[in-house]
mmCIF file of C-alpha atoms and ligand atoms in Angstrom:
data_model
loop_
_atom_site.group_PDB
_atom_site.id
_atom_site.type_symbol
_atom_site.label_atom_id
_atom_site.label_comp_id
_atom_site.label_asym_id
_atom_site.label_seq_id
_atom_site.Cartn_x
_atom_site.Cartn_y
_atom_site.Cartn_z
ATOM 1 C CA UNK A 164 0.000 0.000 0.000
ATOM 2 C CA UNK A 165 1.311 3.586 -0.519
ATOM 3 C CA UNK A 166 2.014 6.060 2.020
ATOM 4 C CA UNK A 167 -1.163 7.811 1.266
ATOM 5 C CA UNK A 168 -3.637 4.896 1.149
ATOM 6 C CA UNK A 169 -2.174 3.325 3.977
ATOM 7 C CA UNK A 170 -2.674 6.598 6.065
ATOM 8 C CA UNK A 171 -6.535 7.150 4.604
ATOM 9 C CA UNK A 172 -6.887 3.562 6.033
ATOM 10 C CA UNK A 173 -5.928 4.352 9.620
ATOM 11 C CA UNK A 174 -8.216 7.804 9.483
ATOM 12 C CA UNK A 175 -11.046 5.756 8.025
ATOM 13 C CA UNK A 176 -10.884 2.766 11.187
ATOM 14 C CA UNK A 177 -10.215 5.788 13.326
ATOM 15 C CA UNK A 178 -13.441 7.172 12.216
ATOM 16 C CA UNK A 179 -15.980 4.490 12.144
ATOM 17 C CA UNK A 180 -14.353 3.576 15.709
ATOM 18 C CA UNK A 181 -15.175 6.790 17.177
ATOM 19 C CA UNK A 182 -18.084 8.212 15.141
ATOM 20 C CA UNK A 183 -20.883 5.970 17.277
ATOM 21 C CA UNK A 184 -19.119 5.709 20.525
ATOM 22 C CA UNK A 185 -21.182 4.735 23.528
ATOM 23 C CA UNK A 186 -20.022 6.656 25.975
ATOM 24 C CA UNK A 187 -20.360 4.221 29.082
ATOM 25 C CA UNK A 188 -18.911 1.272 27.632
ATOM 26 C CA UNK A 189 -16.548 3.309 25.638
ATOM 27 C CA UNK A 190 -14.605 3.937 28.858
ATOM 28 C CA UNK A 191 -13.985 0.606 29.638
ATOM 29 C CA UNK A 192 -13.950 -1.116 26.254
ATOM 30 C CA UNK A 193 -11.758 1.779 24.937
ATOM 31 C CA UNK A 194 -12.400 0.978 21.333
ATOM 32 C CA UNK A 195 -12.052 5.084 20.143
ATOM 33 C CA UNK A 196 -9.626 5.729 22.591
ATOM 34 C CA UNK A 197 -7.261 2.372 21.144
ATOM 35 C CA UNK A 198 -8.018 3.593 17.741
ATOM 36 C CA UNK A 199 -6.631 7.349 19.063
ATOM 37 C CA UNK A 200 -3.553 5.937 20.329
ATOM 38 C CA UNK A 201 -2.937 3.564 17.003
ATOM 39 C CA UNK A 202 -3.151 6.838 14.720
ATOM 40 C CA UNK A 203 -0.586 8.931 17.211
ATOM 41 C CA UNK A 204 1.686 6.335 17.078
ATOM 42 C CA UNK A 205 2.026 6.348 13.599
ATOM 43 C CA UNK A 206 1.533 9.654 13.085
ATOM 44 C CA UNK A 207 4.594 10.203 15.704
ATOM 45 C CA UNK A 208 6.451 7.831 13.724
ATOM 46 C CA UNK A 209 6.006 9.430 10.334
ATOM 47 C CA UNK A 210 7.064 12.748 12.203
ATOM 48 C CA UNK A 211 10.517 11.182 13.432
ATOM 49 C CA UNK A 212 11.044 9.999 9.749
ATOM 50 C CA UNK A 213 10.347 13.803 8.280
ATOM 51 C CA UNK A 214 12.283 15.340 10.856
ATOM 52 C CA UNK A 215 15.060 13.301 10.027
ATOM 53 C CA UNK A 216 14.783 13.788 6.399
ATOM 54 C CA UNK A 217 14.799 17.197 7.490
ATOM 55 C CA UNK A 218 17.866 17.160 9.390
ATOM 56 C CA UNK A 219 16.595 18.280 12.549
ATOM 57 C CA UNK A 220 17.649 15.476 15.449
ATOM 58 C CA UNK A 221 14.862 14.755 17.394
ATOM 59 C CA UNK A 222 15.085 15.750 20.812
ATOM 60 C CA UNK A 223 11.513 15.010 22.309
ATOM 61 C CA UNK A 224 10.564 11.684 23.717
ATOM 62 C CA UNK A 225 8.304 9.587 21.882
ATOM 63 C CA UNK A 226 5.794 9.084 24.371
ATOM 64 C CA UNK A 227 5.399 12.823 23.704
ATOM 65 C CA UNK A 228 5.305 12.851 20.842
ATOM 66 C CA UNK A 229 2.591 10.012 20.783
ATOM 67 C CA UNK A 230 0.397 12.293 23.384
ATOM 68 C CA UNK A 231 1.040 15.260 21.097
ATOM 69 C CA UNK A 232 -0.176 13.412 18.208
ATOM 70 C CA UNK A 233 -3.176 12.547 20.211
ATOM 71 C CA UNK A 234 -4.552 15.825 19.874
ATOM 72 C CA UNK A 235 -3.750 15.870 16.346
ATOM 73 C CA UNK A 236 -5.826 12.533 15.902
ATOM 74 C CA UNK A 237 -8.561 14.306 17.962
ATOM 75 C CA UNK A 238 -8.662 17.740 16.117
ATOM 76 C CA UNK A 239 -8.979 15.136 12.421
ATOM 77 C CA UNK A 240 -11.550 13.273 13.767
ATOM 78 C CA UNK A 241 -13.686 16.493 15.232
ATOM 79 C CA UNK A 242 -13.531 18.185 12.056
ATOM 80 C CA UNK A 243 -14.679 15.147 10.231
ATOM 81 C CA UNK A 244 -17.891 14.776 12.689
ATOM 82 C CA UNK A 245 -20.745 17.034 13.436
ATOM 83 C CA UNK A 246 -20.706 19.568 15.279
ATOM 84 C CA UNK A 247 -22.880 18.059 17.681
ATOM 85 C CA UNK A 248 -21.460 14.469 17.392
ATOM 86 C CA UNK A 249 -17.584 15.629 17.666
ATOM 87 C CA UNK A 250 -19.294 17.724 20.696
ATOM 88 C CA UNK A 251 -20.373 14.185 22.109
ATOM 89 C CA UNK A 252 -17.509 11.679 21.364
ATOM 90 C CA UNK A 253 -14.874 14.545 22.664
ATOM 91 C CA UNK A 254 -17.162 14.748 25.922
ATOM 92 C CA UNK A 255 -17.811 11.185 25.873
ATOM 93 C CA UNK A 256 -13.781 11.017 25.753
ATOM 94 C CA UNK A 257 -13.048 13.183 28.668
ATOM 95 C CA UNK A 258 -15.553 11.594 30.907
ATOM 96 C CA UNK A 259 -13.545 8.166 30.643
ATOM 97 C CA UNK A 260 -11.030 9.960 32.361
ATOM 98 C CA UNK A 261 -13.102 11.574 35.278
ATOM 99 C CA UNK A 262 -14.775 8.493 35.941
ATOM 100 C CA UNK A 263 -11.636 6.219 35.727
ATOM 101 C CA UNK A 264 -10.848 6.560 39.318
ATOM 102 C CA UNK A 265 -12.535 7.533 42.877
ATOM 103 C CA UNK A 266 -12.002 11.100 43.506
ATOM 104 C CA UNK A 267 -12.814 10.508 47.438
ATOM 105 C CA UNK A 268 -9.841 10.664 49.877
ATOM 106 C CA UNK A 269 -10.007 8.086 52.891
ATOM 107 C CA UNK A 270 -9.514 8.712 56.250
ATOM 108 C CA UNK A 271 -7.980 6.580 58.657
ATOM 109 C CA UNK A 272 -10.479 3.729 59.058
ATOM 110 C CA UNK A 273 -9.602 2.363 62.560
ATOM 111 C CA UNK A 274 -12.837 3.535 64.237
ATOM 112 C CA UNK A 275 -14.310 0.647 61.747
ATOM 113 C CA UNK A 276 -12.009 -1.405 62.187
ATOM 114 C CA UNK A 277 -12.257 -1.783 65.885
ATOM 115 C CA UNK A 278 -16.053 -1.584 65.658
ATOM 116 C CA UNK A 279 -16.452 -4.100 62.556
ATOM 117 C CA UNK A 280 -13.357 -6.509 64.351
ATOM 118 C CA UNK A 281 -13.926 -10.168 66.010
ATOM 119 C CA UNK A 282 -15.664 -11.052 63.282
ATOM 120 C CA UNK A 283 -18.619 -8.296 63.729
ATOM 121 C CA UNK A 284 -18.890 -9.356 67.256
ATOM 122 C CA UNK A 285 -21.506 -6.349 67.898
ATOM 123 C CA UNK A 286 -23.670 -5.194 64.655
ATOM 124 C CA UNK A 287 -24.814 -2.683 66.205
ATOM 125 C CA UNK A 288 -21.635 -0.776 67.112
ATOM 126 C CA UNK A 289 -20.116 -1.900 63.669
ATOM 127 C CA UNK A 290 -22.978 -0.555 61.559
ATOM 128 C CA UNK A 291 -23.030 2.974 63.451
ATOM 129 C CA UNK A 292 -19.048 2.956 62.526
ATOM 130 C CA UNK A 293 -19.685 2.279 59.518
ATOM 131 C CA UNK A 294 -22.565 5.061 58.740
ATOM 132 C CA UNK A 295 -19.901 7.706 60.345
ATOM 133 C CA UNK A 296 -17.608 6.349 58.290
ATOM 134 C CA UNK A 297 -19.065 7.018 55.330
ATOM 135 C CA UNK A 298 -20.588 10.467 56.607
ATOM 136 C CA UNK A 299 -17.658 11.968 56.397
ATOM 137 C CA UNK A 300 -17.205 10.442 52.643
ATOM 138 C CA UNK A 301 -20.592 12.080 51.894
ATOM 139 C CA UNK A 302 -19.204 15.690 53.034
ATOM 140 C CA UNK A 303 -15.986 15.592 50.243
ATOM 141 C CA UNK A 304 -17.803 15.617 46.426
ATOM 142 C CA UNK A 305 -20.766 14.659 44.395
ATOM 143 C CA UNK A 306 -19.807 11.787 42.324
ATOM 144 C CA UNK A 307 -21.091 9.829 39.421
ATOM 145 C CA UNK A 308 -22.134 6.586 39.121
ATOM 146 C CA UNK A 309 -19.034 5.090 37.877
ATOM 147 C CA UNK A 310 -17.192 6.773 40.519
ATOM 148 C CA UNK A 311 -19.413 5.824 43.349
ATOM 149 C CA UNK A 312 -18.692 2.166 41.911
ATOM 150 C CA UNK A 313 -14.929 2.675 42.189
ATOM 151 C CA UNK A 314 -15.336 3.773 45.335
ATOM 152 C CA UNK A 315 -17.342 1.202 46.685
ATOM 153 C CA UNK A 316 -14.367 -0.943 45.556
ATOM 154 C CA UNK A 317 -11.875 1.024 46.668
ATOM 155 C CA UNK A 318 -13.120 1.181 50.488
ATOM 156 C CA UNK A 319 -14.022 -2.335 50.523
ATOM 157 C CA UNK A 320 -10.647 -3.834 50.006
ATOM 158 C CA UNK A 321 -9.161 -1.166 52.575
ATOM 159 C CA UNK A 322 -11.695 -2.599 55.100
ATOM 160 C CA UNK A 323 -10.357 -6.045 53.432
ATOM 161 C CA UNK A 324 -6.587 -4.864 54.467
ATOM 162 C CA UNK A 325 -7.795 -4.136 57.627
ATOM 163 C CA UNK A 326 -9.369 -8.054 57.944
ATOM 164 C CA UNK A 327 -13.007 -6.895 57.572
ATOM 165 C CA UNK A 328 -13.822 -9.691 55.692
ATOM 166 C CA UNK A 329 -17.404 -9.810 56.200
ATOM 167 C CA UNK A 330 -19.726 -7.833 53.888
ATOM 168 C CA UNK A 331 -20.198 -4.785 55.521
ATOM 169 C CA UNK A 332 -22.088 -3.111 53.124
ATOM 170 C CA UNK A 333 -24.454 -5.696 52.731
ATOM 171 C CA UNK A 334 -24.814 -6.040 56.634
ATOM 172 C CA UNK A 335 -25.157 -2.373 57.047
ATOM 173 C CA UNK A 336 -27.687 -1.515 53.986
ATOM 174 C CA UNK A 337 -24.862 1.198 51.957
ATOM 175 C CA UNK A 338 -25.700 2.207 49.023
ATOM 176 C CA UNK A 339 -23.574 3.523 46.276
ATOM 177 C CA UNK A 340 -25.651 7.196 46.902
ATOM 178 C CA UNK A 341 -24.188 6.743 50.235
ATOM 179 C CA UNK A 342 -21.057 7.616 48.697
ATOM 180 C CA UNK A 343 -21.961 11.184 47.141
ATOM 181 C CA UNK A 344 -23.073 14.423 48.678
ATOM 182 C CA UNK A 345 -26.253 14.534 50.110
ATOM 183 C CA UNK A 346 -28.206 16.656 48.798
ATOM 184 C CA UNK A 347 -30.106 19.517 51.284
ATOM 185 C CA UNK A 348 -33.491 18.798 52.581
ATOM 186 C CA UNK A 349 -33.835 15.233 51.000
ATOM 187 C CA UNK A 350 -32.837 12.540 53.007
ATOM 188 C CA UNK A 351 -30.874 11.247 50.190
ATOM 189 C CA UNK A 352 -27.739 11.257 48.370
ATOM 190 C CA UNK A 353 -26.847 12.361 44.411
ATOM 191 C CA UNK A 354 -24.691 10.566 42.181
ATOM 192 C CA UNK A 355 -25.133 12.355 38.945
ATOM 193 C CA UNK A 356 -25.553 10.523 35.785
ATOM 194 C CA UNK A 357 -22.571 8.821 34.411
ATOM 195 C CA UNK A 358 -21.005 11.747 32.382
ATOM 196 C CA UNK A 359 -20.132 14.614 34.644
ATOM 197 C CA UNK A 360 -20.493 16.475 31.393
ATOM 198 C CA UNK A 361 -24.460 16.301 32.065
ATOM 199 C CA UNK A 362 -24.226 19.383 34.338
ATOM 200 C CA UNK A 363 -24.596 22.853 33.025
ATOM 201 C CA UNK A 364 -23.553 26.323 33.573
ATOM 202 C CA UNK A 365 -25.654 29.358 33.440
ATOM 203 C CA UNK A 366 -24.459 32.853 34.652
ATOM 204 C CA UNK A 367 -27.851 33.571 36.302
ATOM 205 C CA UNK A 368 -28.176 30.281 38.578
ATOM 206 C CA UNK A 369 -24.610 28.529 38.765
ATOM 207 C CA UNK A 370 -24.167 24.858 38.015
ATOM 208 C CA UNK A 371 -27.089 22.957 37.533
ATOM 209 C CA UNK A 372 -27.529 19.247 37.410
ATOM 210 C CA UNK A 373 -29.501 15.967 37.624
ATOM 211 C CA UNK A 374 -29.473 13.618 40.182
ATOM 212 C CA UNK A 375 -30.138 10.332 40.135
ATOM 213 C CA UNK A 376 -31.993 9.820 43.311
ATOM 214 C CA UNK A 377 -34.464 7.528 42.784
ATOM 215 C CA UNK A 378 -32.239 3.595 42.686
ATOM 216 C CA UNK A 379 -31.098 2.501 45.655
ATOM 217 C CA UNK A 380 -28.176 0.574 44.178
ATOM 218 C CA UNK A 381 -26.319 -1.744 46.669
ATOM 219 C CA UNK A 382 -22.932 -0.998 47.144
ATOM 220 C CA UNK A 383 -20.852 -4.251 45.750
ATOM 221 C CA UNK A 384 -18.554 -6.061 48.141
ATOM 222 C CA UNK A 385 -15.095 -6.452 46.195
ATOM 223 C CA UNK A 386 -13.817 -10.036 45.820
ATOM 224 C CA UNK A 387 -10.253 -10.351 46.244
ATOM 225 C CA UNK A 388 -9.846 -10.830 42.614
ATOM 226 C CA UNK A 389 -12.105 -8.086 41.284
ATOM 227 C CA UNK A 390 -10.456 -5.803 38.739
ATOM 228 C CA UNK A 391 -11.441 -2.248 38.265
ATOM 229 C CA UNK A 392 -15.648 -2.248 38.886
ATOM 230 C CA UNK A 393 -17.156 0.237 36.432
ATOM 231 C CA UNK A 394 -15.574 -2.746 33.512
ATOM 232 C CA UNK A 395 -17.365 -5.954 35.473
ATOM 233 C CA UNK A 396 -20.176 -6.586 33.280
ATOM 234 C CA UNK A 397 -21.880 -8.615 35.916
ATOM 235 C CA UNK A 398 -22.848 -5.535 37.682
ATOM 236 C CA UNK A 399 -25.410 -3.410 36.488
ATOM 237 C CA UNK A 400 -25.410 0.493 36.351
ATOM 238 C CA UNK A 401 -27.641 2.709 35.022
ATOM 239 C CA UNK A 402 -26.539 4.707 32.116
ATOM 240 C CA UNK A 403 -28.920 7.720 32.637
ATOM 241 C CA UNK A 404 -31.094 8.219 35.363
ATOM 242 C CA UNK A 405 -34.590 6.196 36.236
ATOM 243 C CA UNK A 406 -36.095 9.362 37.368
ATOM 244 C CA UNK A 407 -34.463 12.992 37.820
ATOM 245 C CA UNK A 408 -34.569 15.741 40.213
ATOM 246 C CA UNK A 409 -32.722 18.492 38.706
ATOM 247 C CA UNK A 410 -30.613 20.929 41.267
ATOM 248 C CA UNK A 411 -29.640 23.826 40.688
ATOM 249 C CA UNK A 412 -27.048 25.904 41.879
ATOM 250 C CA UNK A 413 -24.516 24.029 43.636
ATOM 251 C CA UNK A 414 -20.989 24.093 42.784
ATOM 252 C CA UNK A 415 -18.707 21.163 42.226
ATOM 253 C CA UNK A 416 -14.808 21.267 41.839
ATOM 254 C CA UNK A 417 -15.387 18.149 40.228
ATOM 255 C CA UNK A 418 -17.219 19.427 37.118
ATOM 256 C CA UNK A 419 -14.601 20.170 34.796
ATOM 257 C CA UNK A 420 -14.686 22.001 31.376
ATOM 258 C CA UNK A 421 -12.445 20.845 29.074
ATOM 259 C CA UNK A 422 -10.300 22.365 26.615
ATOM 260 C CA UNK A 423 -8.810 19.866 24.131
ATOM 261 C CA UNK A 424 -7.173 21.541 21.370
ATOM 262 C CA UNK A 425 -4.570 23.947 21.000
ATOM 263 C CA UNK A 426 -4.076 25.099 17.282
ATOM 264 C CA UNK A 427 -1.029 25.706 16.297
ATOM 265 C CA UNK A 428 0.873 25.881 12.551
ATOM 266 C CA UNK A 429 3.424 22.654 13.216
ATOM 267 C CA UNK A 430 0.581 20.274 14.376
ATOM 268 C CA UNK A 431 -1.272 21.328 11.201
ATOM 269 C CA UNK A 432 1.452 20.947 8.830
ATOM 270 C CA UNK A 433 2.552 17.447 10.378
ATOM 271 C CA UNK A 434 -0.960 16.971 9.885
ATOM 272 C CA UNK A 435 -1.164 17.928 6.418
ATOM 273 C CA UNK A 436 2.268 15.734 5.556
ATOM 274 C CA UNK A 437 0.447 12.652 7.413
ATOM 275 C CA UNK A 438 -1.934 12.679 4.907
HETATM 276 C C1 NAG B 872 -23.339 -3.500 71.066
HETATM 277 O O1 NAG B 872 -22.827 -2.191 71.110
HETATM 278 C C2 NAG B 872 -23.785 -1.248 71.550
HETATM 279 C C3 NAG B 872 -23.188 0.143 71.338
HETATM 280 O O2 NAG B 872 -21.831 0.166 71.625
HETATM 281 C C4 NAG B 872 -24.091 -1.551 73.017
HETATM 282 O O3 NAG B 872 -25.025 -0.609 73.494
HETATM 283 C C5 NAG B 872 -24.686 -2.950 73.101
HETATM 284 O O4 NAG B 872 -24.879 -3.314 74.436
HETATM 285 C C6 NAG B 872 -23.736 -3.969 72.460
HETATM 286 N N1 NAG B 872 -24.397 -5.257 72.364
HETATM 287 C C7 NAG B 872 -23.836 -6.378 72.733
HETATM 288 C C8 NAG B 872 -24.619 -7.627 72.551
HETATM 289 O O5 NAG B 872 -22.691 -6.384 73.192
HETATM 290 C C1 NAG B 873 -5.007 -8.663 60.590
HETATM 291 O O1 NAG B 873 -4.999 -9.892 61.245
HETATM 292 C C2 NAG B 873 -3.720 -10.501 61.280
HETATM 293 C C3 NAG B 873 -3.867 -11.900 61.878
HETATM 294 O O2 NAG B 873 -4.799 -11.932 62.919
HETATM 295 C C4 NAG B 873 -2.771 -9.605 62.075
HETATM 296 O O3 NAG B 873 -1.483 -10.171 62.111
HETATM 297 C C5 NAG B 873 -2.719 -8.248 61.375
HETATM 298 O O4 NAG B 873 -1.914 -7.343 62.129
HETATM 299 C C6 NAG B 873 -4.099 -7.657 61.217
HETATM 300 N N1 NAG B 873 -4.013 -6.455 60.405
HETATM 301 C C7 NAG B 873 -4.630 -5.313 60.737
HETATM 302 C C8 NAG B 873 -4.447 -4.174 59.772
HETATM 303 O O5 NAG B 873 -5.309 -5.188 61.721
HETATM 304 C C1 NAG B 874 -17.318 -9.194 38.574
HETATM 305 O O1 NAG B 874 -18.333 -9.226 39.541
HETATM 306 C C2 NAG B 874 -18.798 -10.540 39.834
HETATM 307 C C3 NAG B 874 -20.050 -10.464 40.670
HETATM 308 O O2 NAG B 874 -19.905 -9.660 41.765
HETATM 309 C C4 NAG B 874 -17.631 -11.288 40.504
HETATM 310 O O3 NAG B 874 -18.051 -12.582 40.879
HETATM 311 C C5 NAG B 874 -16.485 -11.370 39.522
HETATM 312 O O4 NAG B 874 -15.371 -11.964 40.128
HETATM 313 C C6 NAG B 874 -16.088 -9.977 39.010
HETATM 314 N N1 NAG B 874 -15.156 -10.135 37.911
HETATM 315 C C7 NAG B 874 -14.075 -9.378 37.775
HETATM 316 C C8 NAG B 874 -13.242 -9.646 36.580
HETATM 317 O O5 NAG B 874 -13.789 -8.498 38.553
#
């Protein structure tokens, strides 16, 4: 195959693999984001070669290259989509990486530790550490419900580490909501929707976004073996919410607005001698 064919090829599978992303099981399926990193790296390749041809000895590290090259890949493939489409896979994109880890910090758990030891001698006094516990979880962020899954893992193999081996959660009713802020006057918590993205700004009344309060979704006791949660297709999330309650005006360091691209003439022109 020629240069040129060869390089419509890759655009054309990095297309079709990112046009219709699903944006839930895009994160842990990563078909767009493998077809992303496949263009960069030969993209970053082809930009050693005409660098060398050009005489100039390349300094920069190829891994930076590759990430540079991302954005390249990203700007192609958002000027080949709609508007509204590129607005969604770029979005979609982003969220993966939000909702990739648990943004909730720990404390020290030895409060549940000693209350949850002898083998949950006392349910009573374990539960009640428990709820505290995860009281002061609720005070740190909203979180989505991919998050609120990783943390649920997260915790429960720290309470493993600290030989809490029964199923706490189970024993003491948490929720993944318990995880997330709770929101004022309802007795309940938020996990928004699984793309932070969902919220909105508006200058008049702040961020504004939709809960979704209404499934009382068991938090899932890890098994030593479990890999990362939100990719277990044996447990069921929901993609958008049963019912919502939008609220408005609350402000979340979480929600993050995302600027991807950064024009400049040398990506173009690698661009234009890629192709
Ligand atoms: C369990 O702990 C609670 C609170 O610490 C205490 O009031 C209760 O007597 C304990 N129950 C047993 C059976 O030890
Ligand atoms: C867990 O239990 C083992 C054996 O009983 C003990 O050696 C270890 O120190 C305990 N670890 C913690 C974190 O309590
Ligand atoms: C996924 O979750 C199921 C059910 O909880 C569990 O039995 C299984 O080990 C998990 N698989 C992985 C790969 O984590």
């Amino acid at each position: 195959m020629s240069m040129n064919l060869r390089a419509l090829w890759i655009l054309s599978k990095l297309l079709s693999a990112c046009e219709n992303i699903d944006p839930v099981k895009e994160c842990c399926d990563q078909v767009c984001q493998n077809a992303i990193l496949e263009t960069a790296t030969k993209l970053a390749l082809k930009a050693s070669e005409v660098l060398i041809i050009a005489g100039s000895h390349g300094i920069t590290e190829h891994s930076t290259k590759v990430d540079d090259c991302k954005h390249i890949a990203l700007r192609w493939l958002a000027g080949k989509l709609e508007p509204s489409r590129a607005k969604e896979v770029l979005r979609g994109l982003s969220n993966c990486k939000v909702n990739r880890v648990c943004p909730l910090v720990f404390p020290d758990m030895r409060h549940v530790a000693k209350g949850c030891g002898n083998d949950i001698s006392n349910k009573t006094e374990c539960c009640s550490a428990m709820e505290n516990y995860v009281s002061h979880l609720q005070k740190q962020s909203l979180i989505t419900n991919l998050q609120a899954l990783d943390c649920a893992t997260t915790l429960g193999m720290k309470l493993q580490r600290s030989n809490i081996t029964k199923d706490v959660y189970s024993l003491c009713h948490i929720t993944l909501k318990d995880f997330s802020l709770q929101v004022a006057k309802q007795e309940s918590g938020c996990l928004l929707p699984s793309l932070p993205s969902d919220a909105t700004f508006d200058h008049s009344s702040g961020i504004s976004f939709i809960c979704d309060l209404n499934d009382n979704i068991p938090a899932h006791w890890p098994s030593k073996s479990q890999l990362s949660a939100p990719c277990n297709k044996t447990i069921k999330i929901p993609a958008l919410p049963a019912a919502a309650n939008a609220q408005i005006g609350l402000y979340n360091e979480d929600v993050i607005f995302y600027v991807l691209f950064a024009a400049s003439a040398v990506t173009m022109m690698l661009l234009q001698s890629f192709v």
